[in-house]
Coordinates of C-alpha atoms in Angstrom, one line a residue:
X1 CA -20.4 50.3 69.1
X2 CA -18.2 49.8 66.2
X3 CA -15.5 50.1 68.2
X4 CA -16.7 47.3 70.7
X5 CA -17.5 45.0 67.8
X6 CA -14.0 45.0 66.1
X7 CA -12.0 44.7 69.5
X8 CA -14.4 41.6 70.3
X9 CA -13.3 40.2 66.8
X10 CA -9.3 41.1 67.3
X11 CA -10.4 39.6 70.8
X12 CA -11.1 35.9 69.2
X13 CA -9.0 35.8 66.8
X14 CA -6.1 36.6 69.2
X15 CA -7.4 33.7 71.3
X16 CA -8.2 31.1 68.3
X17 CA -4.6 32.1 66.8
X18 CA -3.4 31.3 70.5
X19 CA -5.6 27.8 70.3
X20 CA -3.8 27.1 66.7
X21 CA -0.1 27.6 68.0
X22 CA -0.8 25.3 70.8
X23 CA -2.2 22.2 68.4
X24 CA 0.8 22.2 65.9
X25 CA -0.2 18.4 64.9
X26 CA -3.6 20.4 62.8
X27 CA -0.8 21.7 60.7
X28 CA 0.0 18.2 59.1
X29 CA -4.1 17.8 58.6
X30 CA -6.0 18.4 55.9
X31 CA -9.4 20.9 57.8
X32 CA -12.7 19.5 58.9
X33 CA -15.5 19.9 55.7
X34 CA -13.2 19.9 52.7
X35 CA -13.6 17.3 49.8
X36 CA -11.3 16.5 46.5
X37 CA -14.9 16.1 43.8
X38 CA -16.7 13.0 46.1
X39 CA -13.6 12.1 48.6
X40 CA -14.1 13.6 52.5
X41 CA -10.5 14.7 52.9
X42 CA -11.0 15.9 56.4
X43 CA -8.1 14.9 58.8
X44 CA -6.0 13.0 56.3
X45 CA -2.9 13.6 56.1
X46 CA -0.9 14.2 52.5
X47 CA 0.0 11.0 51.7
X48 CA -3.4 9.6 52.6
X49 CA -5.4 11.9 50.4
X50 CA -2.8 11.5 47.6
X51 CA -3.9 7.5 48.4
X52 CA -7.4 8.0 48.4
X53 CA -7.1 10.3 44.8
X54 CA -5.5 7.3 43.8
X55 CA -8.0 4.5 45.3
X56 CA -11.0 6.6 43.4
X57 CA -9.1 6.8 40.1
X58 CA -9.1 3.1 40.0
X59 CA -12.9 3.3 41.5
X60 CA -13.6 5.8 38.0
X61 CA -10.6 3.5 35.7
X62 CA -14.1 0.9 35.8
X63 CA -15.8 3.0 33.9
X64 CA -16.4 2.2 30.0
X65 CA -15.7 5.2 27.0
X66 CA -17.6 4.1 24.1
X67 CA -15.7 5.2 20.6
X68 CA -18.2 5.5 18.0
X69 CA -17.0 5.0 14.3
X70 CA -19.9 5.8 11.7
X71 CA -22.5 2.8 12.6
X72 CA -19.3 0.7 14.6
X73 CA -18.9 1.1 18.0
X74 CA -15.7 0.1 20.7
X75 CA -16.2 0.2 23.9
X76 CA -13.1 0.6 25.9
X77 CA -12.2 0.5 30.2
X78 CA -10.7 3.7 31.0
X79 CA -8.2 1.8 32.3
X80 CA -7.3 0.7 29.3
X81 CA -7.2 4.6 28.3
X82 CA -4.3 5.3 31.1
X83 CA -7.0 7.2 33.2
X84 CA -5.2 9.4 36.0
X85 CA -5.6 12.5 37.6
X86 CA -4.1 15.5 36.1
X87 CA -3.6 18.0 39.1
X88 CA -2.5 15.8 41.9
X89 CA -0.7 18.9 43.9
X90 CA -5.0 19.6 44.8
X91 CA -3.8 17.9 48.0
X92 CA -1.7 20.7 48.8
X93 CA -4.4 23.6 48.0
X94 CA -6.9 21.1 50.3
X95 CA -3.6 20.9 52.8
X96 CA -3.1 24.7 53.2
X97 CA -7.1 25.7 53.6
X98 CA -7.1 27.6 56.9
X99 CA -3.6 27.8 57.3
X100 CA -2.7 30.2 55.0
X101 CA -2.2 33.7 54.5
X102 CA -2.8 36.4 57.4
X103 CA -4.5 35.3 60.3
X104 CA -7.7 37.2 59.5
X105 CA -7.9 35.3 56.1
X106 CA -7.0 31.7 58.1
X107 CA -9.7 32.7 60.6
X108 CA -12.2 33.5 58.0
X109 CA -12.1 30.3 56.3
X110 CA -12.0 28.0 58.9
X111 CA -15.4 29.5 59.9
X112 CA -16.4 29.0 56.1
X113 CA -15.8 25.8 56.4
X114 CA -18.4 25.4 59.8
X115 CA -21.1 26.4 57.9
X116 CA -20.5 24.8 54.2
X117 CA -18.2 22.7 52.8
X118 CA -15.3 23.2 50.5
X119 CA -15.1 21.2 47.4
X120 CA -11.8 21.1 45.1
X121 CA -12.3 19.6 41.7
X122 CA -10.1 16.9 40.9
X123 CA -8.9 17.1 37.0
X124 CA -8.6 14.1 34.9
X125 CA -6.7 13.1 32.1
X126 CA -5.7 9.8 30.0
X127 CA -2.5 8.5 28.4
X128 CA -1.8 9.8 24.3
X129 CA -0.1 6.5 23.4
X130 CA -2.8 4.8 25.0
X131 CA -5.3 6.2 23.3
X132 CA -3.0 6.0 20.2
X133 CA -3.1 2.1 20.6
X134 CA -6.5 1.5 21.2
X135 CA -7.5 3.6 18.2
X136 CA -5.0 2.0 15.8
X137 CA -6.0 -1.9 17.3
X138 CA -9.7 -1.3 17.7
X139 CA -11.0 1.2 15.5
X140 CA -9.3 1.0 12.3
X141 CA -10.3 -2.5 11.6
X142 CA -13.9 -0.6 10.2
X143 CA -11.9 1.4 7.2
X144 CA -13.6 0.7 4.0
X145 CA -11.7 1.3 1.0
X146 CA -13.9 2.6 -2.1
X147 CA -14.3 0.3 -4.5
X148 CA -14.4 2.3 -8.0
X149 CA -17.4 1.4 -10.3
X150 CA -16.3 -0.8 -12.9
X151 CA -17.2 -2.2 -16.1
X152 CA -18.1 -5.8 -17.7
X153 CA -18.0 -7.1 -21.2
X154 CA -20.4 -9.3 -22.1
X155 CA -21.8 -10.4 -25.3
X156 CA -20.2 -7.6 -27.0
X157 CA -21.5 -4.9 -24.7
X158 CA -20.6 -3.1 -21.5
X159 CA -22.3 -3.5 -18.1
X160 CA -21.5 -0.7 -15.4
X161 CA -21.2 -2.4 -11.7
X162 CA -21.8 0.3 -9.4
X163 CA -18.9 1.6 -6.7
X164 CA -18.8 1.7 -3.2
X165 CA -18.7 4.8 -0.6
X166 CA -15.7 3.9 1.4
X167 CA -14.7 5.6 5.3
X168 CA -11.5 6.1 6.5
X169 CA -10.6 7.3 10.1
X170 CA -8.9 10.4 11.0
X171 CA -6.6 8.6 13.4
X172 CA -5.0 12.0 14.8
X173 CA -8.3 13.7 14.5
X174 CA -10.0 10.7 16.7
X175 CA -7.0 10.7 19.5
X176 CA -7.5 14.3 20.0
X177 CA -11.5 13.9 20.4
X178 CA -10.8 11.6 23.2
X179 CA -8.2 13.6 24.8
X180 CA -10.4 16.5 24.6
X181 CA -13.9 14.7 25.9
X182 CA -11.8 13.3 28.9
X183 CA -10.2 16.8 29.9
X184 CA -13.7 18.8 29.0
X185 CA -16.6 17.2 29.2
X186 CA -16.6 13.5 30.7
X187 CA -19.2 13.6 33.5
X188 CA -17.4 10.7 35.5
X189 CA -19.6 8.2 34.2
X190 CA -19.5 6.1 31.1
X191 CA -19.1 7.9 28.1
X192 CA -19.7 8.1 23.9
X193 CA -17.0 9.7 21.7
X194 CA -17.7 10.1 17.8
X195 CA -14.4 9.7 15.8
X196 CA -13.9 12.0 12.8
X197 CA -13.8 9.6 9.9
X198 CA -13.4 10.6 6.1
X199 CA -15.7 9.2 3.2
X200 CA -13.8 8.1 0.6
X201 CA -16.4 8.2 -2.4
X202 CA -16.0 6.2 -5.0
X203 CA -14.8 6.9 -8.6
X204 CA -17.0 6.2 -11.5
X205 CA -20.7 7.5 -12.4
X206 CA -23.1 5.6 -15.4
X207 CA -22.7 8.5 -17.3
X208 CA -18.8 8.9 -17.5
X209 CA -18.6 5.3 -18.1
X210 CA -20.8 5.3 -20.7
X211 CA -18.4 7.0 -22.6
X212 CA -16.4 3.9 -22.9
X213 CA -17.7 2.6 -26.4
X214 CA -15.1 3.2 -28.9
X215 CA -11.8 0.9 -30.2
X216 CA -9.3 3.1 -29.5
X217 CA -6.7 0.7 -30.6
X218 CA -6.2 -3.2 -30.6
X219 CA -3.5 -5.5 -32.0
X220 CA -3.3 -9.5 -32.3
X221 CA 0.5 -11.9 -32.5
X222 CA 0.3 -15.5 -32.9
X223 CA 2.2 -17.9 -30.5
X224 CA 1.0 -20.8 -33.3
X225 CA 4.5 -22.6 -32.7
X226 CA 4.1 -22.5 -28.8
X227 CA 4.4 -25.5 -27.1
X228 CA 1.8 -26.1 -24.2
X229 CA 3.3 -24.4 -21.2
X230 CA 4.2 -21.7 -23.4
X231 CA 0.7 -21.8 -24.3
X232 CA -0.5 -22.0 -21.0
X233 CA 1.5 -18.7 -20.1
X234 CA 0.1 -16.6 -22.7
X235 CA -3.5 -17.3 -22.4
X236 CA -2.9 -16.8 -18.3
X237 CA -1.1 -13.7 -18.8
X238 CA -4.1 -12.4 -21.2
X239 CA -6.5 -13.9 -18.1
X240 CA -5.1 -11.9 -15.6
X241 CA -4.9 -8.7 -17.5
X242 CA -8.9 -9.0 -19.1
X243 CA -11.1 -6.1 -17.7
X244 CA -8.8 -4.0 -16.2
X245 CA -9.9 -0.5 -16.1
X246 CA -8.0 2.8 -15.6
X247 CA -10.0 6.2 -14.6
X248 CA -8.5 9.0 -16.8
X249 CA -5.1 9.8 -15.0
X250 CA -4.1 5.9 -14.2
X251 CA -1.5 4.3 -15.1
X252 CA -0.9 0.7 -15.8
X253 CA 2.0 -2.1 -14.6
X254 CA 2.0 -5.1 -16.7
X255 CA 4.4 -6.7 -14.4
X256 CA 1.6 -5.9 -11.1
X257 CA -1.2 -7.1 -13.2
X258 CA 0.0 -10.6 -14.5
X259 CA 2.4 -11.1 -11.2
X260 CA 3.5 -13.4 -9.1
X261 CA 5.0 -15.3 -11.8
X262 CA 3.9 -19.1 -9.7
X263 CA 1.6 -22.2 -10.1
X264 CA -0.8 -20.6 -8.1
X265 CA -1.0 -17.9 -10.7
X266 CA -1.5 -20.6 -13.3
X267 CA 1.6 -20.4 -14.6
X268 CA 4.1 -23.2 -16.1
X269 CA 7.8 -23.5 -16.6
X270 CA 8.3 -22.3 -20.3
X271 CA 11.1 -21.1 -22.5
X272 CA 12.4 -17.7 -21.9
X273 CA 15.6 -15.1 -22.3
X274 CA 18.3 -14.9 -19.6
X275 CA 21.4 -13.0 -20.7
X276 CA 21.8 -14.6 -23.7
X277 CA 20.6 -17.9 -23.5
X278 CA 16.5 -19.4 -23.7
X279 CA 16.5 -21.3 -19.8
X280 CA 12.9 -22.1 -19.0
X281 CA 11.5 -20.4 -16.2
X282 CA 7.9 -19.8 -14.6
X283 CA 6.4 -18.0 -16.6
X284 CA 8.2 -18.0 -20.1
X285 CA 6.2 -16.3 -22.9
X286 CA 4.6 -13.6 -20.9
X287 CA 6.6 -10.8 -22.8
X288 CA 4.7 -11.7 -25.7
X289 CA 1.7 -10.6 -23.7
X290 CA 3.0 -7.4 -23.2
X291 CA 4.2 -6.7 -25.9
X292 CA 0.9 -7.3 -27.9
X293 CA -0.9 -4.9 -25.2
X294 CA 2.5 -2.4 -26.0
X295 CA 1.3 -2.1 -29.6
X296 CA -2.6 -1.7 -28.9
X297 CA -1.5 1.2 -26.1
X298 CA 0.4 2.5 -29.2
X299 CA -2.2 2.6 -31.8
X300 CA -4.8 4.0 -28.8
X301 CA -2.2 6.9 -28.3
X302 CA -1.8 6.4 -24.9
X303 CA 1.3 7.8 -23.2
X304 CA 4.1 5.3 -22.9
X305 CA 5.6 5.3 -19.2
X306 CA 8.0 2.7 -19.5
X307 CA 9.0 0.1 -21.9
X308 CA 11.9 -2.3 -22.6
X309 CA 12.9 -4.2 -25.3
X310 CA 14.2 -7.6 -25.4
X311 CA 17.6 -9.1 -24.3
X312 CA 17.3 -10.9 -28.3
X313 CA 15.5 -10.2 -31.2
X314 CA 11.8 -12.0 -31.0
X315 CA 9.9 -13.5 -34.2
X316 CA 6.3 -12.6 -33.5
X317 CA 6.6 -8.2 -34.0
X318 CA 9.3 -6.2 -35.9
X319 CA 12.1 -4.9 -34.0
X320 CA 11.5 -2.0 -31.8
X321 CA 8.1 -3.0 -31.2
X322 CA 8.4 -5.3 -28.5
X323 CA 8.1 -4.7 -24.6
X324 CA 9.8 -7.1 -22.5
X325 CA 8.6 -8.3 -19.0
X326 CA 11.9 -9.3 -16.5
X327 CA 11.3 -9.0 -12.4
X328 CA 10.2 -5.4 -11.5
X329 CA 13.2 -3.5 -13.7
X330 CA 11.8 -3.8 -16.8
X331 CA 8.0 -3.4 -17.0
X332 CA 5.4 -2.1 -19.7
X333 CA 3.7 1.1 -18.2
X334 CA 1.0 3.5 -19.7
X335 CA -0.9 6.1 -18.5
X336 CA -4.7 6.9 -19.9
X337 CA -4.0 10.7 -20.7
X338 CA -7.7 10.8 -22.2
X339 CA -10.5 12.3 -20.6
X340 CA -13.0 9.0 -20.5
X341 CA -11.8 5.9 -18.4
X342 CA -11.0 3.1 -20.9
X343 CA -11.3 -0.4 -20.5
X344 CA -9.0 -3.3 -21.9
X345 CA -10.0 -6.3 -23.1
X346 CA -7.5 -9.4 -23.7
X347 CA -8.4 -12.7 -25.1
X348 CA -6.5 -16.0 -27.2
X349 CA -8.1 -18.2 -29.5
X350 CA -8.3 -21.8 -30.3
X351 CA -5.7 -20.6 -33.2
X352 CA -3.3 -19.6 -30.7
X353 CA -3.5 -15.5 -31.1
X354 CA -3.4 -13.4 -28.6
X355 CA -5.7 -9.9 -28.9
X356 CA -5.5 -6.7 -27.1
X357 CA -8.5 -4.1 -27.6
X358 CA -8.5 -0.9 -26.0
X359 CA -11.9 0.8 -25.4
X360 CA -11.8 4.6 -24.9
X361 CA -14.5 7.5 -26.0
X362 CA -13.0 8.6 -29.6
X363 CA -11.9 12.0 -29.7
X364 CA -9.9 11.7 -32.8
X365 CA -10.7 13.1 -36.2
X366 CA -12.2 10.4 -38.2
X367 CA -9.6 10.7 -41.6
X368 CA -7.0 10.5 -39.3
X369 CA -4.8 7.2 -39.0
X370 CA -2.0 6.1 -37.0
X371 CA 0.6 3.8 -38.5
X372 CA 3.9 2.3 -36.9
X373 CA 6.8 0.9 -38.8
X374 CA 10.1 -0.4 -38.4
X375 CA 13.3 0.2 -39.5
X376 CA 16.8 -1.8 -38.8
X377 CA 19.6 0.3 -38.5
X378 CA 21.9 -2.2 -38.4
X379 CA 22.5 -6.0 -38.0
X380 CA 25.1 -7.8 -36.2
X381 CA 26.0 -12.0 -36.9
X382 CA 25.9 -14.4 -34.4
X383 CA 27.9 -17.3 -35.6
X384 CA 28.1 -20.2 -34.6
X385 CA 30.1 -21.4 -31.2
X386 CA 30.3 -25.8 -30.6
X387 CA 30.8 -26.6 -26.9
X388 CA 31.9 -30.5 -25.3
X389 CA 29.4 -31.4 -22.5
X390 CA 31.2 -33.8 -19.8
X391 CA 27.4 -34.5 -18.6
X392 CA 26.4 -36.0 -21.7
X393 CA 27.4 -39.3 -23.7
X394 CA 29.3 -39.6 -26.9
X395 CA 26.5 -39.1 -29.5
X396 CA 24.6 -36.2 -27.9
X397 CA 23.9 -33.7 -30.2
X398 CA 21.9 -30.4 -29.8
X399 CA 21.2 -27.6 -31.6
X400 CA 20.5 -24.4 -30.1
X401 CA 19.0 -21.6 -32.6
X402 CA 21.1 -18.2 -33.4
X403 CA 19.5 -14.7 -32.6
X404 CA 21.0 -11.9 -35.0
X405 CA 22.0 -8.6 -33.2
X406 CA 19.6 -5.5 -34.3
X407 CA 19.8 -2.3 -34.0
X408 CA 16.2 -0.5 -35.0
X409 CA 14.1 2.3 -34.3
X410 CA 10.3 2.8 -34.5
X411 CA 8.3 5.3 -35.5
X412 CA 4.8 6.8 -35.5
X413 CA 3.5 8.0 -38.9
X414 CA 0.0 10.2 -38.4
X415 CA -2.1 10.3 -41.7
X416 CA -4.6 12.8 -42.5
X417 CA -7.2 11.6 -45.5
X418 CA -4.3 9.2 -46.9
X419 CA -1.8 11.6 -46.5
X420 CA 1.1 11.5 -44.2
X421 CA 1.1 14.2 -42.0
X422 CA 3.8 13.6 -39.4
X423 CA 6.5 11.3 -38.4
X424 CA 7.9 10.5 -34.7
X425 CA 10.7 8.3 -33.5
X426 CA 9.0 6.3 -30.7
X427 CA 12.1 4.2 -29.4
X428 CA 15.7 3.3 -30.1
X429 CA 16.0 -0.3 -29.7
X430 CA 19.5 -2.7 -29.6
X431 CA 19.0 -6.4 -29.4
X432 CA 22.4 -8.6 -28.7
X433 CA 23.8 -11.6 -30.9
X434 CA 23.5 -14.6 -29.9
X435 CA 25.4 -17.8 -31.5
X436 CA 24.1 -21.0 -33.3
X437 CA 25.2 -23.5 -30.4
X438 CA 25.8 -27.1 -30.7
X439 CA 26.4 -28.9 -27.6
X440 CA 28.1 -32.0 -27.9
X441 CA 28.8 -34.8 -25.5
X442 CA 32.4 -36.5 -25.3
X443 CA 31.5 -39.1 -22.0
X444 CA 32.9 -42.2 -22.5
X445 CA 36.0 -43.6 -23.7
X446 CA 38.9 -41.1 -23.3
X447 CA 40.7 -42.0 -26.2
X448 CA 37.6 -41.6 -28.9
X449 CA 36.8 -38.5 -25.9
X450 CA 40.0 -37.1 -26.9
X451 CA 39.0 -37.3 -30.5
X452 CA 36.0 -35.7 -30.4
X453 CA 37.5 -32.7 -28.3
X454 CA 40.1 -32.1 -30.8
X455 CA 37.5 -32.0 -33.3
X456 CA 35.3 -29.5 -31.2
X457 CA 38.3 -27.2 -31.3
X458 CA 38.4 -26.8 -35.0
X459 CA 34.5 -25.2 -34.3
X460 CA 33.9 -27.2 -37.9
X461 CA 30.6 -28.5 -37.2
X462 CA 31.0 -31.1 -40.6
X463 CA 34.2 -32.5 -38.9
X464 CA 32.5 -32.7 -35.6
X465 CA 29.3 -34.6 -37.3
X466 CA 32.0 -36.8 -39.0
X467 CA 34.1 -37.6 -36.1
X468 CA 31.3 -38.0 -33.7
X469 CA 29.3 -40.8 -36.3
X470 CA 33.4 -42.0 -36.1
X471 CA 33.6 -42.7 -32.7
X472 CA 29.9 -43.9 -32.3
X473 CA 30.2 -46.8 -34.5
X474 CA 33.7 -48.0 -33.0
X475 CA 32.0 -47.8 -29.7
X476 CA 29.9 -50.3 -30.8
X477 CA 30.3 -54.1 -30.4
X478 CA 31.2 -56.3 -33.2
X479 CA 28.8 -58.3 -34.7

């Protein structure tokens, strides 16, 4: 009987291989009953299921992903994703069904196929620079920075302003989430990603900041003989650098606190040094704010960063204890190397002075004391230079002030109960000459212009006066 049954079988398969050979256009066709996910693929050709993979990825491209960032959400067309499908050579797996291997395996799953049908899943995937783009345009809009809890002075007391929690999104992290949700778990319907974002907390708790209590260090100058732009600049400069406070570990940039040096800052054009010479500039006077906040940062004991003196000696500190202010290549910068935050307070007066207190938590013994002084290692004179001005008319005269050249040093004496203790060099300071200048004009007639210059050349300022007062009453008319 077994026999019978297995020569009936060789039997139809001889004859349905026979039926095959004779109907070679079947090759080319996709079987009867097999489907790529949804699509009916029977009949098609290759290039028409390839087309129809391609018609139902547009069909799907329709659909909406929504990208969750903490209470935010995007919601983005997969189209816009680059949605495609991943294993496109399907078609030739559908293709080859019943066609391939031995002719009892081709027979065997043709007649699969007559009873149930066979369904390939299609694989889908979308585009890493797309995602990349949508993530970095749409989604990173909702960072947050933490904002640090800060501190207020008012009415001779501090008043803690809490911080805020700030988020930040894991860009890489939030591309691969997608990439991974589309390849293993979309459903081919709309769908919800959460992106991986950090929280950023904030720095700053009531109780470390009510540690800052203490004058760590503080330190007036005058600006008495400013004039009012001058004036203006110093009391801006103080302004902008009020409240600041640094977390233990910061450090502080004079010239990024009180810049941009314009109108819109609130400054004016003022006097200050430029290789040599006093040329107003916006700004002018704002190294006398940092160099009163240099000497406070000194007597607090903060660690000095970077400092520079000035091009010329100045009037309102010793040598050596100046910081200058010029562009972004010579700045005052200090770093808070104690373990409390500490808070700075600036403020002028109607006397015009300038004050810089330093608020800390005090650490240091109280019989010790901190004293800095000065001490000129050598001086250099400036003399005197007269120049003729073409631009000006006989009879202008102007005197321009001499700056000695100084060479100083300063240094840091610690006291302990009235005793000094210790002595440290802090800096090494050289300031350049610069010469009594008298400008002189000699426009006019050439013959008393001729006069004048020869008595320029002598550089005798008397003989100058003299001639000039010469020549400016023989230039006038006669009575």
């Amino acid at each position: 009987m077994k026999k019978f049954l297995w020569s009936m079988l060789l039997c139809g398969i001889f004859f349905w291989s026979a039926g095959m050979q004779t109907d070679a256009k079947e090759d080319v066709l996709i079987h009867a009953g097999v489907y790529l996910d949804e699509i009916d693929v029977s009949g098609m050709t290759r290039e028409e299921a390839e087309q129809e993979i391609q018609n139902y990825a547009r069909e799907l491209s329709q659909e909406t992903l929504t990208l969750q960032v903490e209470e935010h959400e995007v919601q983005v067309q997969l189209s816009d994703l680059g949605l495609t499908c991943s294993n496109p050579e399907i078609v030739e797996e559908a293709l080859g069904i019943g066609k391939s291997g031995d002719i009892i395996r081709r027979f065997k799953e043709r007649k699969e196929l007559e009873h149930s049908n066979k369904v390939l899943e299609l694989a889908w995937t979308v585009d890493e620079r797309q995602v990349s783009q949508v993530i970095e345009e749409e989604c990173v809009q909702f960072d947050v920075d933490a904002k640090d809890a800060g501190l207020v002075r008012e009415n001779g007391s501090f008043r803690v302003i809490p911080g805020a929690t700030g988020v930040k999104l894991n860009v890489e992290g939030s591309k691969q989430a997608v990439l991974d949700f589309m390849q293993n778990e979309w459903q081919k319907e709309n769908g919800t990603v959460t992106l991986p974002a950090e929280v950023e907390h904030p720095r700053g708790t009531e109780e470390e900041l009510s540690k800052v209590r203490d004058v760590l260090g503080t330190f007036s100058t005058s600006y008495a003989t400013s004039n009012r732009n001058r004036s203006q600049n110093v009391s801006n400069g103080a302004r902008l650098i009020n409240g600041t406070l640094l977390y233990p570990g910061d450090t502080f940039s004079a010239y990024e606190a009180i810049s941009p040096f314009t109108k819109a800052n609130g400054y004016e054009m003022a006097g200050a040094y430029l290789n040599g010479k006093v040329v107003d500039s916006l700004g002018g006077g704002i190294c006398q704010v940092s160099t009163t906040l240099y000497n406070a940062a000194l007597l607090a004991e903060l660690e000095i960063v970077e400092r520079f003196p000035h091009s010329m000696i100045v009037t309102y500190v010793d040598p050596s204890a100046d910081a200058a202010i010029a562009g972004t290549y010579k700045d005052l910068k200090f770093k808070n190397t104690t373990n409390a935050p500490i808070y700075i307070e600036a403020g002028t007066d109607s006397n015009k002075v300038i004050t810089f207190t330093i608020y800390g938590e005090e650490t240091r013994p109280a019989n010790r004391e901190v004293k800095y002084t000065s001490t000129t290692l050598g001086t250099t004179d400036p003399g005197q230079v007269i120049i003729g001005d073409a631009g000006q008319g006989i009879g202008y005269y102007h005197v321009e002030g001499a700056h000695r050249g100084v060479k100083a040093e300063l240094y840091k004496r610690v006291y302990e109960n009235g005793v000094e203790v210790s002595v440290e060099k802090v800096n090494t300071s050289s300031y350049m000459p610069s010469p009594r200048t008298i400008t002189v004009g000699i426009a006019g007639d050439p013959e008393l212009s001729a006069q004048l210059q020869a008595a320029i050349a002598t550089q005798d300022a008397a003989l100058v006066q003299a001639t000039m007062a010469d020549c400016v009453a023989r230039m006038q008319p006669p009575e």
